[in-house]
PDB file of C-alpha atoms in Angstrom:
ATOM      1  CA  UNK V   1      11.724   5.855   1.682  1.00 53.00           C
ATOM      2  CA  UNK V   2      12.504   5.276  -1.889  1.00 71.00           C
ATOM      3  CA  UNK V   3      10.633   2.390  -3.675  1.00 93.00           C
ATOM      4  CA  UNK V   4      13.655   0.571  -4.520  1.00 97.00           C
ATOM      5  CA  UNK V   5      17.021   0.267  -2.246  1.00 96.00           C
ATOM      6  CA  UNK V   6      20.138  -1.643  -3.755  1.00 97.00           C
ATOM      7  CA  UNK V   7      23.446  -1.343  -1.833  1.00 97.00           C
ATOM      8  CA  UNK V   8      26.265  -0.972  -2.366  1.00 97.00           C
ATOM      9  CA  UNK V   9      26.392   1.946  -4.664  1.00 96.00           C
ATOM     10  CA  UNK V  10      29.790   1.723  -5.584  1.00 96.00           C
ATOM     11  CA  UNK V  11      32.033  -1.496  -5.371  1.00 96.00           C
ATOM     12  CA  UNK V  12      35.249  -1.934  -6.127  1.00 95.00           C
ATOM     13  CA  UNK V  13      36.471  -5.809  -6.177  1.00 93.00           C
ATOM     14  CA  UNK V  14      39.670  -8.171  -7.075  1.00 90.00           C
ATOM     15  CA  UNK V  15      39.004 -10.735  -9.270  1.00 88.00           C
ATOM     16  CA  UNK V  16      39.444 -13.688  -6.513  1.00 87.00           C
ATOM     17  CA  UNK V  17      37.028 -11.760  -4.243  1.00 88.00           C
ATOM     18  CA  UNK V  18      33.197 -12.632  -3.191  1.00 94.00           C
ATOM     19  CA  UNK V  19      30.788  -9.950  -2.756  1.00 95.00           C
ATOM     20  CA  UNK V  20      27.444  -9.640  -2.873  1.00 97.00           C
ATOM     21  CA  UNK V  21      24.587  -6.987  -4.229  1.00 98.00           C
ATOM     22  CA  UNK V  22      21.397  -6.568  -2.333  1.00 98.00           C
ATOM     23  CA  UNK V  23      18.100  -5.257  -3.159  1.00 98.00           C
ATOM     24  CA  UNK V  24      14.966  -4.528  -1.516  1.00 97.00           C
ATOM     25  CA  UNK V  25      11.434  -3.157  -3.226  1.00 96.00           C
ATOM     26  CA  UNK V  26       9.005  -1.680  -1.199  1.00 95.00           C
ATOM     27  CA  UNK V  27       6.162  -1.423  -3.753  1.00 94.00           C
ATOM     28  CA  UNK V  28       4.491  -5.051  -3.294  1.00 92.00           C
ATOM     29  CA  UNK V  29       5.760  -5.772  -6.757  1.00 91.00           C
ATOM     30  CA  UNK V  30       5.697  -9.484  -7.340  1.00 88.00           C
ATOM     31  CA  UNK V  31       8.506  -9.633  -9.746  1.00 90.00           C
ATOM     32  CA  UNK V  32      12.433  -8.377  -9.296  1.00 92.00           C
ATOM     33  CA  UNK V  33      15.054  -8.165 -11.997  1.00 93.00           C
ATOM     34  CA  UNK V  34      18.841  -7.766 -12.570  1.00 95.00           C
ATOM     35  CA  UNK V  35      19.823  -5.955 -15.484  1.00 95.00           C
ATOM     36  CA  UNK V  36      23.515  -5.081 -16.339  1.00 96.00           C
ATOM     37  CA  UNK V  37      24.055  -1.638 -18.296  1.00 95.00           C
ATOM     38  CA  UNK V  38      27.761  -1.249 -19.686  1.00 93.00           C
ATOM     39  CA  UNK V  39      29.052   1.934 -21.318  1.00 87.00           C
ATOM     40  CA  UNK V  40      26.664   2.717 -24.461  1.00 81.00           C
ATOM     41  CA  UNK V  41      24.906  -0.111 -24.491  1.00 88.00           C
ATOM     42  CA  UNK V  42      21.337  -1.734 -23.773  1.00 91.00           C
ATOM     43  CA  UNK V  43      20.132  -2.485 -20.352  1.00 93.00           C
ATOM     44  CA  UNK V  44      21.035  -6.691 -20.832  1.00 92.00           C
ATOM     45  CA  UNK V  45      18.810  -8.458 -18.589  1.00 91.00           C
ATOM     46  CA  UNK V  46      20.221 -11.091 -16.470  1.00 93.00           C
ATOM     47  CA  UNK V  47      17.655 -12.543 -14.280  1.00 92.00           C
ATOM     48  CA  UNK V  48      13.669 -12.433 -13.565  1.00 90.00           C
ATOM     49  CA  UNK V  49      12.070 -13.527 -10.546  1.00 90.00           C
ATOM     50  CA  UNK V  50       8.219 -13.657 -10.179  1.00 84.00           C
ATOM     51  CA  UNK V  51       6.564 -14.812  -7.275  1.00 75.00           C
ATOM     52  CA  UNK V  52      10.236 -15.505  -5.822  1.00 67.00           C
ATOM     53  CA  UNK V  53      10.512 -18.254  -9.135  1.00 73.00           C
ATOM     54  CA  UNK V  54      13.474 -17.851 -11.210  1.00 73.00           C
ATOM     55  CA  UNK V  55      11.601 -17.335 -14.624  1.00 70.00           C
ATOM     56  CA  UNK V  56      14.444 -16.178 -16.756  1.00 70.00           C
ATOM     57  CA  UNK V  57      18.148 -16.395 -16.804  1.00 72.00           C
ATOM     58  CA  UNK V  58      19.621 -14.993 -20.067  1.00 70.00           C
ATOM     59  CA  UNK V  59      22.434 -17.230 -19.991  1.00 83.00           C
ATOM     60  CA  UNK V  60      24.737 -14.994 -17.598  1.00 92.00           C
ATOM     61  CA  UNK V  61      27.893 -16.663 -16.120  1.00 93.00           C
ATOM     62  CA  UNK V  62      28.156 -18.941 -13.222  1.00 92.00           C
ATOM     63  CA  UNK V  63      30.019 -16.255 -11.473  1.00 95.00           C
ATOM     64  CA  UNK V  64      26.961 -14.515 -11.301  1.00 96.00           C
ATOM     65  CA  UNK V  65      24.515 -16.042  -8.786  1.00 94.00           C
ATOM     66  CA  UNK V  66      20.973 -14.731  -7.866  1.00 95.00           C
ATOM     67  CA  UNK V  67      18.860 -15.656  -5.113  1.00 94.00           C
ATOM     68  CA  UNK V  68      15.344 -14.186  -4.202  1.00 93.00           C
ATOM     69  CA  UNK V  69      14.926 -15.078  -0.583  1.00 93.00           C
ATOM     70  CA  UNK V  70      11.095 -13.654  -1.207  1.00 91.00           C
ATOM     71  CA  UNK V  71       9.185 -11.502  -3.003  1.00 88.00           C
ATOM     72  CA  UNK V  72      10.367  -8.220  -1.689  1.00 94.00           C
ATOM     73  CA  UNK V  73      14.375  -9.000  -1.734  1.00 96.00           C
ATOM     74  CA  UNK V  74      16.646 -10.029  -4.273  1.00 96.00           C
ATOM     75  CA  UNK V  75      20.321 -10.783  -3.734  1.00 97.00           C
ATOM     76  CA  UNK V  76      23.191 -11.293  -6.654  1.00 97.00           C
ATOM     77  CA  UNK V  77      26.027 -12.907  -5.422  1.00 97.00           C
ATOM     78  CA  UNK V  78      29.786 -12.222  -7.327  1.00 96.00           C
ATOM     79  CA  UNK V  79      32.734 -14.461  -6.998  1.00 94.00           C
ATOM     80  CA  UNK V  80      35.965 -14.650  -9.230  1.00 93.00           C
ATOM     81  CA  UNK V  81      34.551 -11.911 -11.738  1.00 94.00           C
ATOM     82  CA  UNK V  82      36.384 -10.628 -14.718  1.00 94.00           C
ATOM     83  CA  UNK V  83      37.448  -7.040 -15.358  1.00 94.00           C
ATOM     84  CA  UNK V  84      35.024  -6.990 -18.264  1.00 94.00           C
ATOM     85  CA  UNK V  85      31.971  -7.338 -15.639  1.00 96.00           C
ATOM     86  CA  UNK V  86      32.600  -3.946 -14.909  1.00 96.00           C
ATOM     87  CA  UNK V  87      29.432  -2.609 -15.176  1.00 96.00           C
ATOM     88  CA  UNK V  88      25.974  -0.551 -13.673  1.00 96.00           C
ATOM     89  CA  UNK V  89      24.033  -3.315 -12.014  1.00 98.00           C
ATOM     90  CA  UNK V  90      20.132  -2.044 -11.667  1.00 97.00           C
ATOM     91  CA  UNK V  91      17.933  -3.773  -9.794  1.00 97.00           C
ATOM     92  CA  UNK V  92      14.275  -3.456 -10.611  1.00 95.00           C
ATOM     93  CA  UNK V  93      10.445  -4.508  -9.720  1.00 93.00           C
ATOM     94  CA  UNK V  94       7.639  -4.724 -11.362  1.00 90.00           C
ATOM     95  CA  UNK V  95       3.867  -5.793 -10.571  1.00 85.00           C
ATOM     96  CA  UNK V  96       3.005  -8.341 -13.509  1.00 74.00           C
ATOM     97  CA  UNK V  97       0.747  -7.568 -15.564  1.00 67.00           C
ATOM     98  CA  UNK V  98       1.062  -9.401 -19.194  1.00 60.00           C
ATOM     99  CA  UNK V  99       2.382  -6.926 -21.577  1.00 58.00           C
ATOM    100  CA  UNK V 100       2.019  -3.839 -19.577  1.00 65.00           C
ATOM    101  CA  UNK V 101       5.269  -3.998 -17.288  1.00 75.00           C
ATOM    102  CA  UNK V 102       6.589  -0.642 -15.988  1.00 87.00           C
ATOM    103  CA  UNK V 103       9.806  -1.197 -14.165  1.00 91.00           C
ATOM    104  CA  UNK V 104      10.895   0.925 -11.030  1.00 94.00           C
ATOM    105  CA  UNK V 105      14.852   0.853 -10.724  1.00 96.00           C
ATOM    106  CA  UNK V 106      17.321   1.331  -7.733  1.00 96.00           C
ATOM    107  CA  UNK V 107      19.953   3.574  -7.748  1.00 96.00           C
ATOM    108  CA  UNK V 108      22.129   0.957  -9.083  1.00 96.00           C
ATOM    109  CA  UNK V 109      25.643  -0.560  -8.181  1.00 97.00           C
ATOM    110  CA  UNK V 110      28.584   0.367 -10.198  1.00 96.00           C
ATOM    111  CA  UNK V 111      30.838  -2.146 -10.362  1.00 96.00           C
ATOM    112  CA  UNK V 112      34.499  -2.145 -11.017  1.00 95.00           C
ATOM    113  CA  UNK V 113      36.841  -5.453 -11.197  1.00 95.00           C
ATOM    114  CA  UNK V 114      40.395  -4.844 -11.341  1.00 92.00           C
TER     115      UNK V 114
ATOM    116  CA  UNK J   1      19.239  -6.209 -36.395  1.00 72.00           C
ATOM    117  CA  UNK J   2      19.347  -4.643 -32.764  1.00 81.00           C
ATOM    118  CA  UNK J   3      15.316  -6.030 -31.379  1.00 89.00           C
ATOM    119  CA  UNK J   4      15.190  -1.407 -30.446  1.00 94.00           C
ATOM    120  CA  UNK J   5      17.478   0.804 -32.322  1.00 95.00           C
ATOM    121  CA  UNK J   6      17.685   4.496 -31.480  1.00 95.00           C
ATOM    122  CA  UNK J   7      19.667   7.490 -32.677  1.00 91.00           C
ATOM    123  CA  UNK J   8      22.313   8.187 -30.095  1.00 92.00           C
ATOM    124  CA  UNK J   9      22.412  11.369 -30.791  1.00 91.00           C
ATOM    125  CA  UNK J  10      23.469  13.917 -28.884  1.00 94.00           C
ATOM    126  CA  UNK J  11      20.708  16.466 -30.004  1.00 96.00           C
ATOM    127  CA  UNK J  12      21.864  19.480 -29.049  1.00 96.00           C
ATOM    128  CA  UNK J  13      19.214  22.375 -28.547  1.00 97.00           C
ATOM    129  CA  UNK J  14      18.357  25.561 -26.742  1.00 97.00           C
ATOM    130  CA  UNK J  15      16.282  26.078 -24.578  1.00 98.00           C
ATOM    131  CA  UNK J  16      12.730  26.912 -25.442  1.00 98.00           C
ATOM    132  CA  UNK J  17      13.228  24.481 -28.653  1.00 98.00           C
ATOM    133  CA  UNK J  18      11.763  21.180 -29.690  1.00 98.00           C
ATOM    134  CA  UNK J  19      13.608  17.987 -30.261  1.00 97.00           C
ATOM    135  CA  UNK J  20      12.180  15.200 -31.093  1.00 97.00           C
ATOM    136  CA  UNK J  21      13.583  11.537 -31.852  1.00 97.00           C
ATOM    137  CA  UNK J  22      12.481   8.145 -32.706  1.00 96.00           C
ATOM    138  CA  UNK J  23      12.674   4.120 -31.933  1.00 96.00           C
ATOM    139  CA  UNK J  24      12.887   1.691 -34.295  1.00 97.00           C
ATOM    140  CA  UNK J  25      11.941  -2.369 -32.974  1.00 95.00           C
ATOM    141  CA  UNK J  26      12.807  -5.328 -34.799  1.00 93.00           C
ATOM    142  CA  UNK J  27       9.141  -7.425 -33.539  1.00 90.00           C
ATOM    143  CA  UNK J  28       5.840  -6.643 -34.524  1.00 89.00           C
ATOM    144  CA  UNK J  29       3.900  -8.638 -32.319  1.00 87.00           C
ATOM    145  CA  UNK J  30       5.986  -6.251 -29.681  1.00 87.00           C
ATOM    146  CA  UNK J  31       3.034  -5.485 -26.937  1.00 83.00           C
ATOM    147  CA  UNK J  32       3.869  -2.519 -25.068  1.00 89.00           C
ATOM    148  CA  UNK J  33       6.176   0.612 -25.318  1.00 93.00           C
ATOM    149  CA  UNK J  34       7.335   2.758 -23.200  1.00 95.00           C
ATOM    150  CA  UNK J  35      10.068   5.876 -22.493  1.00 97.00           C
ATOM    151  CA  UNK J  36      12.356   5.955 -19.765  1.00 97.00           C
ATOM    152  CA  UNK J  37      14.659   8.934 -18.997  1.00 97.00           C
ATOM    153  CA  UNK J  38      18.482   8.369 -17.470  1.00 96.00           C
ATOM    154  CA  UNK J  39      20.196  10.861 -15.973  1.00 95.00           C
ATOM    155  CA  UNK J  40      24.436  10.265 -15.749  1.00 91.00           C
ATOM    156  CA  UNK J  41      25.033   8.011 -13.293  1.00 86.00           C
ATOM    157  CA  UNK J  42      21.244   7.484 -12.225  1.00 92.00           C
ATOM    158  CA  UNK J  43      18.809   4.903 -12.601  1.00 95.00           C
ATOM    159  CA  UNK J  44      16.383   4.944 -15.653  1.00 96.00           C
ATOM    160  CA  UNK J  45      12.782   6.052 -14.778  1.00 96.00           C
ATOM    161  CA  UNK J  46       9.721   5.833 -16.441  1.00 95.00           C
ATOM    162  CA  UNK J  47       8.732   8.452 -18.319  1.00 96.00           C
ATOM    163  CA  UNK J  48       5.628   7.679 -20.188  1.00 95.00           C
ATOM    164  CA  UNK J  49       3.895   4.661 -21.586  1.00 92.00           C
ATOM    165  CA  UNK J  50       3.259   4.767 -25.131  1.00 93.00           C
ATOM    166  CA  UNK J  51      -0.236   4.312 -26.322  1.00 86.00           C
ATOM    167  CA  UNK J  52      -1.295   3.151 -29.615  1.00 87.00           C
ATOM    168  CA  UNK J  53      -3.550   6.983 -30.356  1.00 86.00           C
ATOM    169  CA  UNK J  54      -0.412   8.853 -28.980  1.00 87.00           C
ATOM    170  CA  UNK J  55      -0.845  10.502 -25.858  1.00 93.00           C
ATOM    171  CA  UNK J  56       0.656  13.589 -24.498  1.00 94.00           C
ATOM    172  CA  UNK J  57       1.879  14.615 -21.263  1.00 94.00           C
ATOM    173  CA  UNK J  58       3.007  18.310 -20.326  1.00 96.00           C
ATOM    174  CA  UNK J  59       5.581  19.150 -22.586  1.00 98.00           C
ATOM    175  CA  UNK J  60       6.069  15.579 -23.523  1.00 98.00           C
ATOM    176  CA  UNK J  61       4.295  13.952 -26.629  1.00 97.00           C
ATOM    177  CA  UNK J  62       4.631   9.702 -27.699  1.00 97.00           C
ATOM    178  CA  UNK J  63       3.378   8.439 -30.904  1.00 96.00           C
ATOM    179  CA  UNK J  64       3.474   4.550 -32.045  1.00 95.00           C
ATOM    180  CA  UNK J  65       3.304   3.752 -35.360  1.00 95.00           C
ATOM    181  CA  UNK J  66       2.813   0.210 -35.961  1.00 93.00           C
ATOM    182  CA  UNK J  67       2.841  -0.165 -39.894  1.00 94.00           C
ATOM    183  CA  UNK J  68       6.046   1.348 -39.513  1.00 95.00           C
ATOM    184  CA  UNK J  69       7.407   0.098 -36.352  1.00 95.00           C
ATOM    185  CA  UNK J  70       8.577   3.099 -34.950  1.00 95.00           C
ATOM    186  CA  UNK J  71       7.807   4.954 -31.715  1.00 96.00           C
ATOM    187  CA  UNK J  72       8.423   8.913 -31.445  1.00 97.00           C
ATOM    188  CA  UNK J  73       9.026  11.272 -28.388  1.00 98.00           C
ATOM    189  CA  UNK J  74       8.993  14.800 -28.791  1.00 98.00           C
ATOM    190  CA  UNK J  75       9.779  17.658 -26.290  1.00 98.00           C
ATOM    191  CA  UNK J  76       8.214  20.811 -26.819  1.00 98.00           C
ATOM    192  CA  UNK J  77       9.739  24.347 -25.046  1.00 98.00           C
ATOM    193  CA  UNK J  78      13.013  22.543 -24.264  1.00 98.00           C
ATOM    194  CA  UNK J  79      14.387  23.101 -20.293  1.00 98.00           C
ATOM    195  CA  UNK J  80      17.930  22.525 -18.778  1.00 98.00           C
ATOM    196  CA  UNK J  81      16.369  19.580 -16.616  1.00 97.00           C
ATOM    197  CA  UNK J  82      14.906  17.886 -19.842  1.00 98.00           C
ATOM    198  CA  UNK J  83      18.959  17.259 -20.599  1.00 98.00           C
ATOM    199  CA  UNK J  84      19.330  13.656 -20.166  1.00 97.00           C
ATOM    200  CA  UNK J  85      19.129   9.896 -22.083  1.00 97.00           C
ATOM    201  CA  UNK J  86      16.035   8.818 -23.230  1.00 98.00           C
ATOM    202  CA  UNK J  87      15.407   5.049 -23.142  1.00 97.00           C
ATOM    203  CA  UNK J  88      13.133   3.634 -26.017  1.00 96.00           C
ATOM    204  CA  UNK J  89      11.335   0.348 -24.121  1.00 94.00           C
ATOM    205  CA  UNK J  90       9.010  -2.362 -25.746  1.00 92.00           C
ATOM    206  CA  UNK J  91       7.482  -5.185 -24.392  1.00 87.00           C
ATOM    207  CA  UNK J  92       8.187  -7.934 -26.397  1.00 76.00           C
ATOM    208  CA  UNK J  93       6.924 -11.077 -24.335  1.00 68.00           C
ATOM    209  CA  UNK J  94       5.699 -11.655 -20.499  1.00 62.00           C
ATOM    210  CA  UNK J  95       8.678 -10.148 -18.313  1.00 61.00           C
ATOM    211  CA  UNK J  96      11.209  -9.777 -21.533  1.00 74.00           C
ATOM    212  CA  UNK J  97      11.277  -6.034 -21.806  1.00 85.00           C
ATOM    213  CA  UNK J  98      13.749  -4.823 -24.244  1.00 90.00           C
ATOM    214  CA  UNK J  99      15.649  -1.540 -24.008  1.00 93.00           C
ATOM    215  CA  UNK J 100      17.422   0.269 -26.735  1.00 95.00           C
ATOM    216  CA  UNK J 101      20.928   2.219 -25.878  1.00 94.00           C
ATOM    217  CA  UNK J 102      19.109   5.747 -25.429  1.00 95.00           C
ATOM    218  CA  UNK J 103      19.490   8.636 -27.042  1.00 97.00           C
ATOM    219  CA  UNK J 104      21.054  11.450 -25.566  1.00 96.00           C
ATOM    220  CA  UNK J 105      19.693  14.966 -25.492  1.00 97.00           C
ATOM    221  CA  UNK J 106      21.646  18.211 -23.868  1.00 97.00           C
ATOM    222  CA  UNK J 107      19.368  21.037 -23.448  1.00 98.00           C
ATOM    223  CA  UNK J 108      21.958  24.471 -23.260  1.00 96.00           C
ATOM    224  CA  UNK J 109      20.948  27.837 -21.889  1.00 94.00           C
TER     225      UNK J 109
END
């Protein structure tokens, strides 16, 4: 059993649609992330939870909507998306530890909005 | 300026060869640093931390340099499975970890 699950690994969605990515850490890690990697560029982050609390939100879209039921799943939740959100979605964990994070990824959801 | 600029190479080398590449970050007070390796279409992994006497591990060697703000990977006796991106990583604040666009090295027979 990997350390990390996120389905689906591919999704293909209209813009008027609702979907929604899952994740699920195995590791006892008290924090879960969403990052967004598009072609050639940076991982962005989008969202932090720790101890289930939303502790960051790098101003991503209201079309975007997390929610960390507790501290071992982590949903984001699409609706009316653009074609430029076309993107890798990674979902990670981490166990905090001030200035010593490692991150352990899933598998990722690629993402295409037509 | 980007907070972690790297090289995007592609550094293209034969096997048995060493490559080696750095990252450049924009904060000094940055914390931690670490390497990450991408496959296509995978998820990044850790790699190795990055400690501030350089460590080594296999074939793999990281170096900080702080004055400069700079952190350096090396490869030493190059395989085909070391082809892949190489994501420069630092720790700037609590849970903000910032991640530089890789740099992409293609190891050929």
């Amino acid at each position: 059993e990997t350390g990390v699950t996120q389905t689906p690994r591919h999704l293909v969605m209209g813009m008027t649609n609702k979907k929604s990515l899952k994740c699920e850490q195995h590791l006892g890690h008290n924090a879960m992330y969403w990052y967004k990697q598009s072609a050639k560029k940076p991982l962005e982050l989008m969202f932090v939870y720790n101890f289930k609390e939303q502790t960051e939100n790098n101003s991503v879209p209201s079309r975007f909507s997390p929610e960390c039921p507790n501290s071992s799943h982590l949903f984001l939740h699409l609706h009316t998306l653009q074609p430029e959100d076309s993107a890798l979605y990674l979902c990670a964990s981490s166990e905090v530890d001030r200035g010593n994070e490692k991150l352990f990824f899933g598998s990722g959801t690629q993402l295409s909005v037509l | 300026r980007k907070e972690v600029e790297q090289d995007p190479g592609p550094f293209n080398v034969p096997e048995g060869a060493t490559v080696a590449f750095n990252c450049t970050y924009s904060n000094s007070a940055s914390q931690s640093f670490f390497w990450y390796r991408q496959d296509c279409r995978k998820e990044p992994k850790l790699l190795m931390s990055v400690y501030s006497s350089g460590n080594e591990d296999g074939r793999f060697t990281a170096q900080l340099n702080r004055a400069s703000q700079y952190i350096s990977l090396l490869i030493r006796d190059s395989k085909l499975s070391d082809s892949a991106t190489y994501l420069c990583v630092v720790n700037n604040h609590d849970y903000k970890l910032s991640f530089g666009a890789g740099t992409t090295v293609t190891v050929r027979a």
